[in-house]
Amino acid sequence: MRNWLRTILLLTADVILLSAALVLAFLIRFDGYPHGVPGMFREDFLFVLIAALVVKLACNSYFRLYSSVWRHAGTHELLSIAKAVFISNLLLEVLVLLGITRIPAKIDLLNSLLSLMHAPRSIFIMTIFIDFVFIAAFRFAFGAMRRAMSGESASSPHIKRILIIGGGSAGVSIIREMTNRPGLKSQPVAIIDDDKLLHGKNIRGVPVIGG
């Protein structure tokens, strides 16, 4: 899949998922009844939604959620999602609070825009968790689909099945290298290590099978 097409797909998915997350947060906040949302919040919802999308998509881009290789995603990518979600929602929470208190300086236009950030103060705290679940689930599902489409699996005749000797830092580096560089056509399938405490455990998804 071409990079520009993949980016458009991820952007489109984020717009849909983040919009759904905000709607869901409002429904949860008001006990699941759309008519229970006060009119003052319904009137400014579209502006709040647009502002939320602009801030969140910008943060996603800053933390490289549109340029990561998701078919080889791991802890680093999950941490990037968490950072983007937390910071974007924190910024939006600040905007909501400024919309209530206003900026002391006489900046009428800015205060007028902030006055449209009319939302419950807890709403962007709630969306931190919803955004994270939605984005992470989609990204890892997208990565799994890309792996399936490219035929990358340990059972492929073109993929070498590798046994790693040692589950220390060197072994972890080898596993990471194989995972991040599909061109090596190598799949770590098991680890052996003399440390009995590691036996039966997994290191970056690879089982430690014995000594």
PDB file of C-alpha atoms in Angstrom:
ATOM      1  CA  MET A   1       0.000   0.000   0.000  1.00  0.00           C
ATOM      2  CA  ARG A   2       1.364   3.398  -0.983  1.00  0.00           C
ATOM      3  CA  ASN A   3       2.326   5.738   1.859  1.00  0.00           C
ATOM      4  CA  TRP A   4      -0.117   8.502   0.877  1.00  0.00           C
ATOM      5  CA  LEU A   5      -3.004   6.052   0.620  1.00  0.00           C
ATOM      6  CA  ARG A   6      -2.132   4.513   3.991  1.00  0.00           C
ATOM      7  CA  THR A   7      -1.971   7.980   5.577  1.00  0.00           C
ATOM      8  CA  ILE A   8      -5.376   8.952   4.152  1.00  0.00           C
ATOM      9  CA  LEU A   9      -6.863   5.694   5.449  1.00  0.00           C
ATOM     10  CA  LEU A  10      -5.459   6.247   8.940  1.00  0.00           C
ATOM     11  CA  LEU A  11      -6.577   9.896   8.978  1.00  0.00           C
ATOM     12  CA  THR A  12     -10.095   8.950   7.878  1.00  0.00           C
ATOM     13  CA  ALA A  13     -10.275   6.222  10.492  1.00  0.00           C
ATOM     14  CA  ASP A  14      -9.110   8.647  13.192  1.00  0.00           C
ATOM     15  CA  VAL A  15     -11.729  11.246  12.240  1.00  0.00           C
ATOM     16  CA  ILE A  16     -14.460   8.594  12.531  1.00  0.00           C
ATOM     17  CA  LEU A  17     -13.104   6.995  15.715  1.00  0.00           C
ATOM     18  CA  LEU A  18     -12.359  10.264  17.527  1.00  0.00           C
ATOM     19  CA  SER A  19     -15.776  11.675  16.622  1.00  0.00           C
ATOM     20  CA  ALA A  20     -17.429   8.493  17.899  1.00  0.00           C
ATOM     21  CA  ALA A  21     -15.339   8.675  21.076  1.00  0.00           C
ATOM     22  CA  LEU A  22     -16.532  12.219  21.826  1.00  0.00           C
ATOM     23  CA  VAL A  23     -20.185  11.310  21.173  1.00  0.00           C
ATOM     24  CA  LEU A  24     -19.802   8.233  23.391  1.00  0.00           C
ATOM     25  CA  ALA A  25     -18.242  10.326  26.167  1.00  0.00           C
ATOM     26  CA  PHE A  26     -21.209  12.730  26.073  1.00  0.00           C
ATOM     27  CA  LEU A  27     -23.661   9.825  26.223  1.00  0.00           C
ATOM     28  CA  ILE A  28     -21.829   8.249  29.155  1.00  0.00           C
ATOM     29  CA  ARG A  29     -21.670  11.616  30.944  1.00  0.00           C
ATOM     30  CA  PHE A  30     -25.439  12.069  30.572  1.00  0.00           C
ATOM     31  CA  ASP A  31     -26.507   8.479  31.334  1.00  0.00           C
ATOM     32  CA  GLY A  32     -26.838   7.312  27.741  1.00  0.00           C
ATOM     33  CA  TYR A  33     -29.712   9.587  26.763  1.00  0.00           C
ATOM     34  CA  PRO A  34     -29.075  12.001  23.833  1.00  0.00           C
ATOM     35  CA  HIS A  35     -31.985  14.153  24.977  1.00  0.00           C
ATOM     36  CA  GLY A  36     -30.381  14.340  28.408  1.00  0.00           C
ATOM     37  CA  VAL A  37     -27.545  16.487  27.046  1.00  0.00           C
ATOM     38  CA  PRO A  38     -28.310  20.101  28.026  1.00  0.00           C
ATOM     39  CA  GLY A  39     -29.151  22.427  25.148  1.00  0.00           C
ATOM     40  CA  MET A  40     -26.179  24.703  25.884  1.00  0.00           C
ATOM     41  CA  PHE A  41     -23.834  21.778  25.140  1.00  0.00           C
ATOM     42  CA  ARG A  42     -25.757  20.597  22.076  1.00  0.00           C
ATOM     43  CA  GLU A  43     -25.601  24.074  20.499  1.00  0.00           C
ATOM     44  CA  ASP A  44     -21.805  24.232  20.588  1.00  0.00           C
ATOM     45  CA  PHE A  45     -21.123  20.527  20.010  1.00  0.00           C
ATOM     46  CA  LEU A  46     -20.095  20.939  16.370  1.00  0.00           C
ATOM     47  CA  PHE A  47     -17.496  23.594  17.244  1.00  0.00           C
ATOM     48  CA  VAL A  48     -16.173  21.453  20.114  1.00  0.00           C
ATOM     49  CA  LEU A  49     -15.969  18.425  17.804  1.00  0.00           C
ATOM     50  CA  ILE A  50     -14.065  20.349  15.097  1.00  0.00           C
ATOM     51  CA  ALA A  51     -11.665  21.829  17.665  1.00  0.00           C
ATOM     52  CA  ALA A  52     -11.131  18.380  19.176  1.00  0.00           C
ATOM     53  CA  LEU A  53     -10.377  16.819  15.791  1.00  0.00           C
ATOM     54  CA  VAL A  54      -7.902  19.567  14.851  1.00  0.00           C
ATOM     55  CA  VAL A  55      -5.987  19.250  18.138  1.00  0.00           C
ATOM     56  CA  LYS A  56      -6.050  15.450  18.230  1.00  0.00           C
ATOM     57  CA  LEU A  57      -5.029  14.922  14.606  1.00  0.00           C
ATOM     58  CA  ALA A  58      -2.192  17.411  15.062  1.00  0.00           C
ATOM     59  CA  CYS A  59      -0.951  15.546  18.146  1.00  0.00           C
ATOM     60  CA  ASN A  60      -1.266  12.204  16.350  1.00  0.00           C
ATOM     61  CA  SER A  61       0.846  13.586  13.529  1.00  0.00           C
ATOM     62  CA  TYR A  62       3.423  15.016  15.949  1.00  0.00           C
ATOM     63  CA  PHE A  63       3.837  11.630  17.626  1.00  0.00           C
ATOM     64  CA  ARG A  64       4.175   9.956  14.197  1.00  0.00           C
ATOM     65  CA  LEU A  65       1.004   7.872  14.359  1.00  0.00           C
ATOM     66  CA  TYR A  66       0.684   8.250  10.579  1.00  0.00           C
ATOM     67  CA  SER A  67       4.238   7.233   9.698  1.00  0.00           C
ATOM     68  CA  SER A  68       4.842   4.255  11.998  1.00  0.00           C
ATOM     69  CA  VAL A  69       5.036   0.767  10.504  1.00  0.00           C
ATOM     70  CA  TRP A  70       1.983  -0.715  12.222  1.00  0.00           C
ATOM     71  CA  ARG A  71       2.443  -4.258  11.002  1.00  0.00           C
ATOM     72  CA  HIS A  72       5.514  -4.380  13.268  1.00  0.00           C
ATOM     73  CA  ALA A  73       4.069  -2.261  16.088  1.00  0.00           C
ATOM     74  CA  GLY A  74       5.023  -2.900  19.683  1.00  0.00           C
ATOM     75  CA  THR A  75       5.451  -1.165  23.013  1.00  0.00           C
ATOM     76  CA  HIS A  76       7.055   1.934  21.495  1.00  0.00           C
ATOM     77  CA  GLU A  77       4.064   2.559  19.214  1.00  0.00           C
ATOM     78  CA  LEU A  78       1.630   1.916  22.069  1.00  0.00           C
ATOM     79  CA  LEU A  79       3.468   4.504  24.156  1.00  0.00           C
ATOM     80  CA  SER A  80       3.270   6.991  21.275  1.00  0.00           C
ATOM     81  CA  ILE A  81      -0.514   6.519  21.136  1.00  0.00           C
ATOM     82  CA  ALA A  82      -0.751   7.076  24.895  1.00  0.00           C
ATOM     83  CA  LYS A  83       1.290  10.299  24.671  1.00  0.00           C
ATOM     84  CA  ALA A  84      -0.746  11.671  21.757  1.00  0.00           C
ATOM     85  CA  VAL A  85      -4.058  10.879  23.434  1.00  0.00           C
ATOM     86  CA  PHE A  86      -3.079  12.261  26.836  1.00  0.00           C
ATOM     87  CA  ILE A  87      -1.542  15.514  25.597  1.00  0.00           C
ATOM     88  CA  SER A  88      -4.297  16.291  23.064  1.00  0.00           C
ATOM     89  CA  ASN A  89      -7.075  15.765  25.609  1.00  0.00           C
ATOM     90  CA  LEU A  90      -5.164  17.746  28.226  1.00  0.00           C
ATOM     91  CA  LEU A  91      -4.897  20.684  25.801  1.00  0.00           C
ATOM     92  CA  LEU A  92      -8.619  20.478  25.066  1.00  0.00           C
ATOM     93  CA  GLU A  93      -9.410  20.366  28.777  1.00  0.00           C
ATOM     94  CA  VAL A  94      -7.416  23.577  29.201  1.00  0.00           C
ATOM     95  CA  LEU A  95      -9.406  25.182  26.363  1.00  0.00           C
ATOM     96  CA  VAL A  96     -12.681  24.185  28.041  1.00  0.00           C
ATOM     97  CA  LEU A  97     -11.528  25.711  31.337  1.00  0.00           C
ATOM     98  CA  LEU A  98     -10.390  28.885  29.554  1.00  0.00           C
ATOM     99  CA  GLY A  99     -13.804  29.012  27.895  1.00  0.00           C
ATOM    100  CA  ILE A 100     -15.323  29.185  31.361  1.00  0.00           C
ATOM    101  CA  THR A 101     -12.893  31.669  32.930  1.00  0.00           C
ATOM    102  CA  ARG A 102     -11.871  33.632  29.766  1.00  0.00           C
ATOM    103  CA  ILE A 103      -8.428  35.092  29.119  1.00  0.00           C
ATOM    104  CA  PRO A 104      -7.882  38.158  31.336  1.00  0.00           C
ATOM    105  CA  ALA A 105      -6.356  40.207  28.520  1.00  0.00           C
ATOM    106  CA  LYS A 106      -8.769  42.013  26.240  1.00  0.00           C
ATOM    107  CA  ILE A 107      -8.505  39.677  23.278  1.00  0.00           C
ATOM    108  CA  ASP A 108     -12.140  39.714  22.252  1.00  0.00           C
ATOM    109  CA  LEU A 109     -11.863  37.400  19.234  1.00  0.00           C
ATOM    110  CA  LEU A 110      -9.983  34.712  21.174  1.00  0.00           C
ATOM    111  CA  ASN A 111     -12.390  34.949  24.089  1.00  0.00           C
ATOM    112  CA  SER A 112     -15.310  34.677  21.667  1.00  0.00           C
ATOM    113  CA  LEU A 113     -13.873  31.466  20.224  1.00  0.00           C
ATOM    114  CA  LEU A 114     -13.117  30.075  23.668  1.00  0.00           C
ATOM    115  CA  SER A 115     -16.706  30.767  24.706  1.00  0.00           C
ATOM    116  CA  LEU A 116     -17.779  28.223  22.061  1.00  0.00           C
ATOM    117  CA  MET A 117     -15.718  25.497  23.803  1.00  0.00           C
ATOM    118  CA  HIS A 118     -18.806  24.764  25.816  1.00  0.00           C
ATOM    119  CA  ALA A 119     -18.529  21.237  27.180  1.00  0.00           C
ATOM    120  CA  PRO A 120     -18.648  19.483  30.557  1.00  0.00           C
ATOM    121  CA  ARG A 121     -15.331  19.893  32.356  1.00  0.00           C
ATOM    122  CA  SER A 122     -14.937  16.127  32.706  1.00  0.00           C
ATOM    123  CA  ILE A 123     -15.580  15.261  29.054  1.00  0.00           C
ATOM    124  CA  PHE A 124     -11.970  15.307  27.835  1.00  0.00           C
ATOM    125  CA  ILE A 125     -10.815  13.366  30.871  1.00  0.00           C
ATOM    126  CA  MET A 126     -13.234  10.629  29.818  1.00  0.00           C
ATOM    127  CA  THR A 127     -12.132  10.689  26.187  1.00  0.00           C
ATOM    128  CA  ILE A 128      -8.517   9.971  27.177  1.00  0.00           C
ATOM    129  CA  PHE A 129      -9.459   6.358  27.846  1.00  0.00           C
ATOM    130  CA  ILE A 130     -11.935   5.988  24.982  1.00  0.00           C
ATOM    131  CA  ASP A 131      -9.543   7.519  22.427  1.00  0.00           C
ATOM    132  CA  PHE A 132      -6.722   5.247  23.549  1.00  0.00           C
ATOM    133  CA  VAL A 133      -8.800   2.082  23.235  1.00  0.00           C
ATOM    134  CA  PHE A 134     -10.251   3.070  19.837  1.00  0.00           C
ATOM    135  CA  ILE A 135      -6.963   4.197  18.267  1.00  0.00           C
ATOM    136  CA  ALA A 136      -4.829   1.369  19.665  1.00  0.00           C
ATOM    137  CA  ALA A 137      -7.359  -1.287  18.675  1.00  0.00           C
ATOM    138  CA  PHE A 138      -7.638   0.041  15.134  1.00  0.00           C
ATOM    139  CA  ARG A 139      -3.878   0.493  14.688  1.00  0.00           C
ATOM    140  CA  PHE A 140      -3.039  -3.036  15.808  1.00  0.00           C
ATOM    141  CA  ALA A 141      -5.917  -4.520  13.782  1.00  0.00           C
ATOM    142  CA  PHE A 142      -4.642  -2.550  10.789  1.00  0.00           C
ATOM    143  CA  GLY A 143      -1.147  -3.911  11.400  1.00  0.00           C
ATOM    144  CA  ALA A 144      -2.436  -7.480  11.616  1.00  0.00           C
ATOM    145  CA  MET A 145      -4.341  -7.008   8.355  1.00  0.00           C
ATOM    146  CA  ARG A 146      -1.210  -5.646   6.657  1.00  0.00           C
ATOM    147  CA  ARG A 147       0.807  -8.637   7.852  1.00  0.00           C
ATOM    148  CA  ALA A 148      -1.846 -11.003   6.527  1.00  0.00           C
ATOM    149  CA  MET A 149      -1.992  -9.208   3.169  1.00  0.00           C
ATOM    150  CA  SER A 150       1.784  -9.294   2.783  1.00  0.00           C
ATOM    151  CA  GLY A 151       1.886 -12.989   3.698  1.00  0.00           C
ATOM    152  CA  GLU A 152       4.329 -12.436   6.536  1.00  0.00           C
ATOM    153  CA  SER A 153       4.048 -15.396   8.879  1.00  0.00           C
ATOM    154  CA  ALA A 154       6.367 -17.899  10.476  1.00  0.00           C
ATOM    155  CA  SER A 155       4.832 -20.666   8.330  1.00  0.00           C
ATOM    156  CA  SER A 156       5.736 -18.978   5.030  1.00  0.00           C
ATOM    157  CA  PRO A 157       8.394 -20.920   3.098  1.00  0.00           C
ATOM    158  CA  HIS A 158      10.209 -17.624   2.470  1.00  0.00           C
ATOM    159  CA  ILE A 159      10.534 -16.813   6.170  1.00  0.00           C
ATOM    160  CA  LYS A 160      13.420 -18.325   8.145  1.00  0.00           C
ATOM    161  CA  ARG A 161      12.395 -19.625  11.566  1.00  0.00           C
ATOM    162  CA  ILE A 162      14.997 -18.514  14.099  1.00  0.00           C
ATOM    163  CA  LEU A 163      15.882 -19.901  17.531  1.00  0.00           C
ATOM    164  CA  ILE A 164      17.383 -17.199  19.764  1.00  0.00           C
ATOM    165  CA  ILE A 165      20.087 -18.239  22.243  1.00  0.00           C
ATOM    166  CA  GLY A 166      19.925 -15.982  25.294  1.00  0.00           C
ATOM    167  CA  GLY A 167      17.058 -13.836  26.521  1.00  0.00           C
ATOM    168  CA  GLY A 168      19.226 -10.939  27.676  1.00  0.00           C
ATOM    169  CA  SER A 169      19.708  -7.546  26.078  1.00  0.00           C
ATOM    170  CA  ALA A 170      21.549  -9.002  23.076  1.00  0.00           C
ATOM    171  CA  GLY A 171      18.755 -11.499  22.384  1.00  0.00           C
ATOM    172  CA  VAL A 172      16.106  -8.780  22.728  1.00  0.00           C
ATOM    173  CA  SER A 173      18.055  -6.575  20.268  1.00  0.00           C
ATOM    174  CA  ILE A 174      18.114  -9.424  17.732  1.00  0.00           C
ATOM    175  CA  ILE A 175      14.371  -9.977  18.107  1.00  0.00           C
ATOM    176  CA  ARG A 176      13.695  -6.250  17.716  1.00  0.00           C
ATOM    177  CA  GLU A 177      15.888  -6.096  14.603  1.00  0.00           C
ATOM    178  CA  MET A 178      14.072  -9.025  12.988  1.00  0.00           C
ATOM    179  CA  THR A 179      10.684  -7.537  13.864  1.00  0.00           C
ATOM    180  CA  ASN A 180      11.486  -4.054  12.564  1.00  0.00           C
ATOM    181  CA  ARG A 181      13.216  -5.192   9.366  1.00  0.00           C
ATOM    182  CA  PRO A 182      10.924  -7.467   7.317  1.00  0.00           C
ATOM    183  CA  GLY A 183      13.545  -7.512   4.585  1.00  0.00           C
ATOM    184  CA  LEU A 184      15.577  -9.930   6.721  1.00  0.00           C
ATOM    185  CA  LYS A 185      12.779 -12.492   6.210  1.00  0.00           C
ATOM    186  CA  SER A 186      13.508 -13.935   9.642  1.00  0.00           C
ATOM    187  CA  GLN A 187      10.958 -14.835  12.306  1.00  0.00           C
ATOM    188  CA  PRO A 188      12.115 -15.454  15.902  1.00  0.00           C
ATOM    189  CA  VAL A 189       9.993 -18.385  17.094  1.00  0.00           C
ATOM    190  CA  ALA A 190      11.623 -19.425  20.382  1.00  0.00           C
ATOM    191  CA  ILE A 191      14.309 -18.507  22.925  1.00  0.00           C
ATOM    192  CA  ILE A 192      16.528 -20.708  25.076  1.00  0.00           C
ATOM    193  CA  ASP A 193      18.193 -19.312  28.185  1.00  0.00           C
ATOM    194  CA  ASP A 194      19.971 -20.766  31.229  1.00  0.00           C
ATOM    195  CA  ASP A 195      17.952 -18.541  33.582  1.00  0.00           C
ATOM    196  CA  LYS A 196      15.200 -20.852  34.845  1.00  0.00           C
ATOM    197  CA  LEU A 197      13.140 -17.847  35.982  1.00  0.00           C
ATOM    198  CA  LEU A 198      12.586 -16.995  32.312  1.00  0.00           C
ATOM    199  CA  HIS A 199      11.376 -20.443  31.307  1.00  0.00           C
ATOM    200  CA  GLY A 200       7.734 -20.441  30.230  1.00  0.00           C
ATOM    201  CA  LYS A 201       7.661 -16.664  29.823  1.00  0.00           C
ATOM    202  CA  ASN A 202       7.539 -14.478  26.676  1.00  0.00           C
ATOM    203  CA  ILE A 203      10.027 -11.814  25.601  1.00  0.00           C
ATOM    204  CA  ARG A 204       8.545  -9.433  23.004  1.00  0.00           C
ATOM    205  CA  GLY A 205       6.028 -12.143  22.147  1.00  0.00           C
ATOM    206  CA  VAL A 206       8.645 -14.902  21.697  1.00  0.00           C
ATOM    207  CA  PRO A 207       8.386 -17.839  24.176  1.00  0.00           C
ATOM    208  CA  VAL A 208      11.359 -18.922  26.309  1.00  0.00           C
ATOM    209  CA  ILE A 209      11.134 -22.693  25.905  1.00  0.00           C
ATOM    210  CA  GLY A 210      13.985 -23.870  28.104  1.00  0.00           C
ATOM    211  CA  GLY A 211      17.695 -23.924  28.818  1.00  0.00           C
TER     212      GLY A 211
END
